PDB file of C-alpha atoms in Angstrom:
ATOM      1  CA  UNK A  29       0.000   0.000   0.000  1.00  0.00           C
ATOM      2  CA  UNK A  30       2.948   2.294  -0.675  1.00  0.00           C
ATOM      3  CA  UNK A  31       2.852   4.312  -3.897  1.00  0.00           C
ATOM      4  CA  UNK A  32       6.040   4.172  -5.956  1.00  0.00           C
ATOM      5  CA  UNK A  33       7.391   5.271  -9.270  1.00  0.00           C
ATOM      6  CA  UNK A  34       8.070   2.666 -11.943  1.00  0.00           C
ATOM      7  CA  UNK A  35      11.481   2.041 -13.462  1.00  0.00           C
ATOM      8  CA  UNK A  36      13.104  -0.234 -15.990  1.00  0.00           C
ATOM      9  CA  UNK A  37      16.628  -1.267 -15.057  1.00  0.00           C
ATOM     10  CA  UNK A  38      18.781  -2.038 -18.101  1.00  0.00           C
ATOM     11  CA  UNK A  39      22.273  -3.389 -18.760  1.00  0.00           C
ATOM     12  CA  UNK A  40      24.304  -5.575 -21.083  1.00  0.00           C
ATOM     13  CA  UNK A  41      25.230  -9.109 -20.073  1.00  0.00           C
ATOM     14  CA  UNK A  42      28.724 -10.602 -20.487  1.00  0.00           C
ATOM     15  CA  UNK A  43      27.924 -11.476 -24.122  1.00  0.00           C
ATOM     16  CA  UNK A  44      26.851  -7.871 -24.828  1.00  0.00           C
ATOM     17  CA  UNK A  45      23.143  -8.737 -25.077  1.00  0.00           C
ATOM     18  CA  UNK A  46      20.601  -6.199 -23.807  1.00  0.00           C
ATOM     19  CA  UNK A  47      18.764  -7.058 -20.605  1.00  0.00           C
ATOM     20  CA  UNK A  48      16.102  -5.155 -18.740  1.00  0.00           C
ATOM     21  CA  UNK A  49      13.333  -5.540 -16.211  1.00  0.00           C
ATOM     22  CA  UNK A  50      10.579  -3.527 -14.590  1.00  0.00           C
ATOM     23  CA  UNK A  51      11.259  -2.565 -10.974  1.00  0.00           C
ATOM     24  CA  UNK A  52       9.441  -0.351  -8.519  1.00  0.00           C
ATOM     25  CA  UNK A  53      11.938  -0.963  -5.701  1.00  0.00           C
ATOM     26  CA  UNK A  54      14.007   2.138  -6.501  1.00  0.00           C
ATOM     27  CA  UNK A  55      15.150   4.747  -4.015  1.00  0.00           C
ATOM     28  CA  UNK A  56      17.710   7.481  -3.427  1.00  0.00           C
ATOM     29  CA  UNK A  57      20.398   6.612  -0.853  1.00  0.00           C
ATOM     30  CA  UNK A  58      22.852   9.505  -0.778  1.00  0.00           C
ATOM     31  CA  UNK A  59      23.539  12.842  -2.432  1.00  0.00           C
ATOM     32  CA  UNK A  60      27.284  12.827  -1.685  1.00  0.00           C
ATOM     33  CA  UNK A  61      28.351  10.568  -3.200  1.00  0.00           C
ATOM     34  CA  UNK A  62      25.273  10.169  -5.417  1.00  0.00           C
ATOM     35  CA  UNK A  63      23.897   6.691  -4.668  1.00  0.00           C
ATOM     36  CA  UNK A  64      20.642   4.930  -5.550  1.00  0.00           C
ATOM     37  CA  UNK A  65      19.305   1.457  -4.778  1.00  0.00           C
ATOM     38  CA  UNK A  66      16.957  -1.120  -6.260  1.00  0.00           C
ATOM     39  CA  UNK A  67      16.311  -4.787  -5.534  1.00  0.00           C
ATOM     40  CA  UNK A  68      15.955  -7.951  -7.574  1.00  0.00           C
ATOM     41  CA  UNK A  69      14.660 -11.417  -6.714  1.00  0.00           C
ATOM     42  CA  UNK A  70      17.416 -13.997  -6.327  1.00  0.00           C
ATOM     43  CA  UNK A  71      15.388 -16.244  -8.680  1.00  0.00           C
ATOM     44  CA  UNK A  72      15.362 -13.688 -11.536  1.00  0.00           C
ATOM     45  CA  UNK A  73      16.855 -14.972 -14.785  1.00  0.00           C
ATOM     46  CA  UNK A  74      18.779 -11.709 -15.135  1.00  0.00           C
ATOM     47  CA  UNK A  75      20.431 -12.016 -11.695  1.00  0.00           C
ATOM     48  CA  UNK A  76      23.824 -13.243 -13.033  1.00  0.00           C
ATOM     49  CA  UNK A  77      24.091 -10.322 -15.453  1.00  0.00           C
ATOM     50  CA  UNK A  78      23.346  -7.724 -12.783  1.00  0.00           C
ATOM     51  CA  UNK A  79      25.359  -9.451 -10.048  1.00  0.00           C
ATOM     52  CA  UNK A  80      28.503  -9.687 -12.195  1.00  0.00           C
ATOM     53  CA  UNK A  81      28.088  -6.625 -14.416  1.00  0.00           C
ATOM     54  CA  UNK A  82      29.880  -3.372 -13.747  1.00  0.00           C
ATOM     55  CA  UNK A  83      27.174  -0.917 -14.878  1.00  0.00           C
ATOM     56  CA  UNK A  84      23.430  -0.520 -15.343  1.00  0.00           C
ATOM     57  CA  UNK A  85      20.913   2.234 -15.989  1.00  0.00           C
ATOM     58  CA  UNK A  86      17.702   3.015 -14.122  1.00  0.00           C
ATOM     59  CA  UNK A  87      15.054   4.485 -16.441  1.00  0.00           C
ATOM     60  CA  UNK A  88      12.224   6.252 -14.583  1.00  0.00           C
ATOM     61  CA  UNK A  89       9.088   5.802 -16.682  1.00  0.00           C
ATOM     62  CA  UNK A  90       6.712   8.517 -17.805  1.00  0.00           C
ATOM     63  CA  UNK A  91       2.944   8.261 -17.388  1.00  0.00           C
ATOM     64  CA  UNK A  92       2.517   7.282 -21.047  1.00  0.00           C
ATOM     65  CA  UNK A  93       4.924   4.308 -20.741  1.00  0.00           C
ATOM     66  CA  UNK A  94       2.648   1.820 -18.978  1.00  0.00           C
ATOM     67  CA  UNK A  95       2.830  -0.614 -21.910  1.00  0.00           C
ATOM     68  CA  UNK A  96       6.615  -0.507 -21.677  1.00  0.00           C
ATOM     69  CA  UNK A  97       6.470  -1.342 -17.946  1.00  0.00           C
ATOM     70  CA  UNK A  98       4.216  -4.310 -18.706  1.00  0.00           C
ATOM     71  CA  UNK A  99       6.445  -5.441 -21.591  1.00  0.00           C
ATOM     72  CA  UNK A 100       9.591  -5.483 -19.419  1.00  0.00           C
ATOM     73  CA  UNK A 101       7.716  -7.427 -16.724  1.00  0.00           C
ATOM     74  CA  UNK A 102       6.638 -10.144 -19.209  1.00  0.00           C
ATOM     75  CA  UNK A 103       8.508 -13.412 -19.695  1.00  0.00           C
ATOM     76  CA  UNK A 104       9.473 -15.229 -22.842  1.00  0.00           C
ATOM     77  CA  UNK A 105       9.611 -12.230 -25.186  1.00  0.00           C
ATOM     78  CA  UNK A 106      12.302 -10.012 -26.675  1.00  0.00           C
ATOM     79  CA  UNK A 107      11.727  -7.054 -24.387  1.00  0.00           C
ATOM     80  CA  UNK A 108      13.768  -4.678 -26.541  1.00  0.00           C
ATOM     81  CA  UNK A 109      12.129  -5.511 -29.905  1.00  0.00           C
ATOM     82  CA  UNK A 110      10.862  -2.246 -31.358  1.00  0.00           C
ATOM     83  CA  UNK A 111      11.778  -0.239 -28.237  1.00  0.00           C
ATOM     84  CA  UNK A 112      13.588   3.020 -28.957  1.00  0.00           C
ATOM     85  CA  UNK A 113      16.789   3.316 -26.933  1.00  0.00           C
ATOM     86  CA  UNK A 114      20.418   4.395 -27.179  1.00  0.00           C
ATOM     87  CA  UNK A 115      23.553   3.341 -25.292  1.00  0.00           C
ATOM     88  CA  UNK A 116      24.580   5.310 -22.234  1.00  0.00           C
ATOM     89  CA  UNK A 117      28.178   6.041 -21.232  1.00  0.00           C
ATOM     90  CA  UNK A 118      28.728   2.441 -20.074  1.00  0.00           C
ATOM     91  CA  UNK A 119      26.698   0.828 -22.871  1.00  0.00           C
ATOM     92  CA  UNK A 120      23.557   0.234 -20.764  1.00  0.00           C
ATOM     93  CA  UNK A 121      20.435   1.075 -22.802  1.00  0.00           C
ATOM     94  CA  UNK A 122      18.694   4.378 -22.071  1.00  0.00           C
ATOM     95  CA  UNK A 123      15.009   4.253 -22.993  1.00  0.00           C
ATOM     96  CA  UNK A 124      13.513   7.029 -25.093  1.00  0.00           C
ATOM     97  CA  UNK A 125      10.779   9.018 -23.374  1.00  0.00           C
ATOM     98  CA  UNK A 126      11.828   8.250 -19.791  1.00  0.00           C
ATOM     99  CA  UNK A 127      11.257  10.976 -17.193  1.00  0.00           C
ATOM    100  CA  UNK A 128      14.798  10.454 -15.917  1.00  0.00           C
ATOM    101  CA  UNK A 129      17.768   8.143 -16.346  1.00  0.00           C
ATOM    102  CA  UNK A 130      20.446   7.241 -13.823  1.00  0.00           C
ATOM    103  CA  UNK A 131      23.586   5.657 -15.250  1.00  0.00           C
ATOM    104  CA  UNK A 132      25.260   3.726 -12.455  1.00  0.00           C
ATOM    105  CA  UNK A 133      28.410   1.891 -11.503  1.00  0.00           C
ATOM    106  CA  UNK A 134      27.411  -1.338  -9.722  1.00  0.00           C
ATOM    107  CA  UNK A 135      28.985  -0.288  -6.401  1.00  0.00           C
ATOM    108  CA  UNK A 136      27.709  -2.918  -3.949  1.00  0.00           C
ATOM    109  CA  UNK A 137      25.167  -5.668  -3.326  1.00  0.00           C
ATOM    110  CA  UNK A 138      23.456  -6.884  -0.169  1.00  0.00           C
ATOM    111  CA  UNK A 139      21.764 -10.268   0.145  1.00  0.00           C
ATOM    112  CA  UNK A 140      18.571  -9.845   2.140  1.00  0.00           C
ATOM    113  CA  UNK A 141      15.776 -12.400   2.298  1.00  0.00           C
ATOM    114  CA  UNK A 142      14.799 -13.581  -1.170  1.00  0.00           C
ATOM    115  CA  UNK A 143      16.175 -10.441  -2.871  1.00  0.00           C
ATOM    116  CA  UNK A 144      19.498  -8.772  -3.560  1.00  0.00           C
ATOM    117  CA  UNK A 145      19.729  -5.034  -2.964  1.00  0.00           C
ATOM    118  CA  UNK A 146      21.914  -3.263  -5.531  1.00  0.00           C
ATOM    119  CA  UNK A 147      23.509   0.073  -4.663  1.00  0.00           C
ATOM    120  CA  UNK A 148      24.612   2.075  -7.673  1.00  0.00           C
ATOM    121  CA  UNK A 149      26.914   5.051  -7.785  1.00  0.00           C
ATOM    122  CA  UNK A 150      25.372   7.525 -10.221  1.00  0.00           C
ATOM    123  CA  UNK A 151      27.888   8.513 -12.896  1.00  0.00           C
ATOM    124  CA  UNK A 152      25.440  10.528 -14.988  1.00  0.00           C
ATOM    125  CA  UNK A 153      21.770  11.430 -14.695  1.00  0.00           C
ATOM    126  CA  UNK A 154      19.348  13.251 -16.955  1.00  0.00           C
ATOM    127  CA  UNK A 155      15.708  14.274 -16.736  1.00  0.00           C
ATOM    128  CA  UNK A 156      13.004  15.746 -18.937  1.00  0.00           C
ATOM    129  CA  UNK A 157      11.044  18.711 -17.672  1.00  0.00           C
ATOM    130  CA  UNK A 158       7.263  18.602 -17.748  1.00  0.00           C
ATOM    131  CA  UNK A 159       6.746  14.832 -17.957  1.00  0.00           C
ATOM    132  CA  UNK A 160       4.499  13.159 -15.401  1.00  0.00           C
ATOM    133  CA  UNK A 161       5.753   9.893 -13.901  1.00  0.00           C
ATOM    134  CA  UNK A 162       4.085   6.498 -14.062  1.00  0.00           C
ATOM    135  CA  UNK A 163       2.977   5.445 -10.569  1.00  0.00           C
ATOM    136  CA  UNK A 164       2.202   2.056  -9.024  1.00  0.00           C
ATOM    137  CA  UNK A 165       0.036   1.416  -5.956  1.00  0.00           C
ATOM    138  CA  UNK A 166      -1.927  -1.565  -4.663  1.00  0.00           C
ATOM    139  CA  UNK A 167      -1.173  -3.691  -7.722  1.00  0.00           C
ATOM    140  CA  UNK A 168      -2.323  -1.033 -10.219  1.00  0.00           C
ATOM    141  CA  UNK A 169      -0.693   1.591 -12.426  1.00  0.00           C
ATOM    142  CA  UNK A 170      -1.706   5.237 -12.137  1.00  0.00           C
ATOM    143  CA  UNK A 171      -1.019   7.930 -14.700  1.00  0.00           C
ATOM    144  CA  UNK A 172      -2.805  10.883 -13.118  1.00  0.00           C
ATOM    145  CA  UNK A 173      -1.831  12.220  -9.750  1.00  0.00           C
ATOM    146  CA  UNK A 174      -3.440  15.478  -8.663  1.00  0.00           C
ATOM    147  CA  UNK A 175      -1.699  17.215  -5.782  1.00  0.00           C
TER     148      UNK A 175
END
């Protein structure tokens, strides 16, 4: 019952293939140095790529990107097929239309329960003015959020 933003975390695996997944477990940790965190189930197929990779990007989704969030949560599909993106400074894909992107060095990991918490050191971030974020609460997406 806690409202969150919605992100897609992206990277390249050891073979250079694009990987990405929808995550709403994203949070700021520190301003100096700039650190963020997110968590991933130990059972996730992408765990080896994120656990052993040096960099990833966190793409904060805009309100009009609900279909993209659902796509990157689905299994058994090419999540990047037809998705506009470009490589960031470390090669991790940055998704077109995102409200913000955080390009991170994979600084540390913490095993907790059935998840691994990843702490990333932000090497570059960008944002787009005027875009509303996609929100998630109680198992549902929300695109309008009056103050």
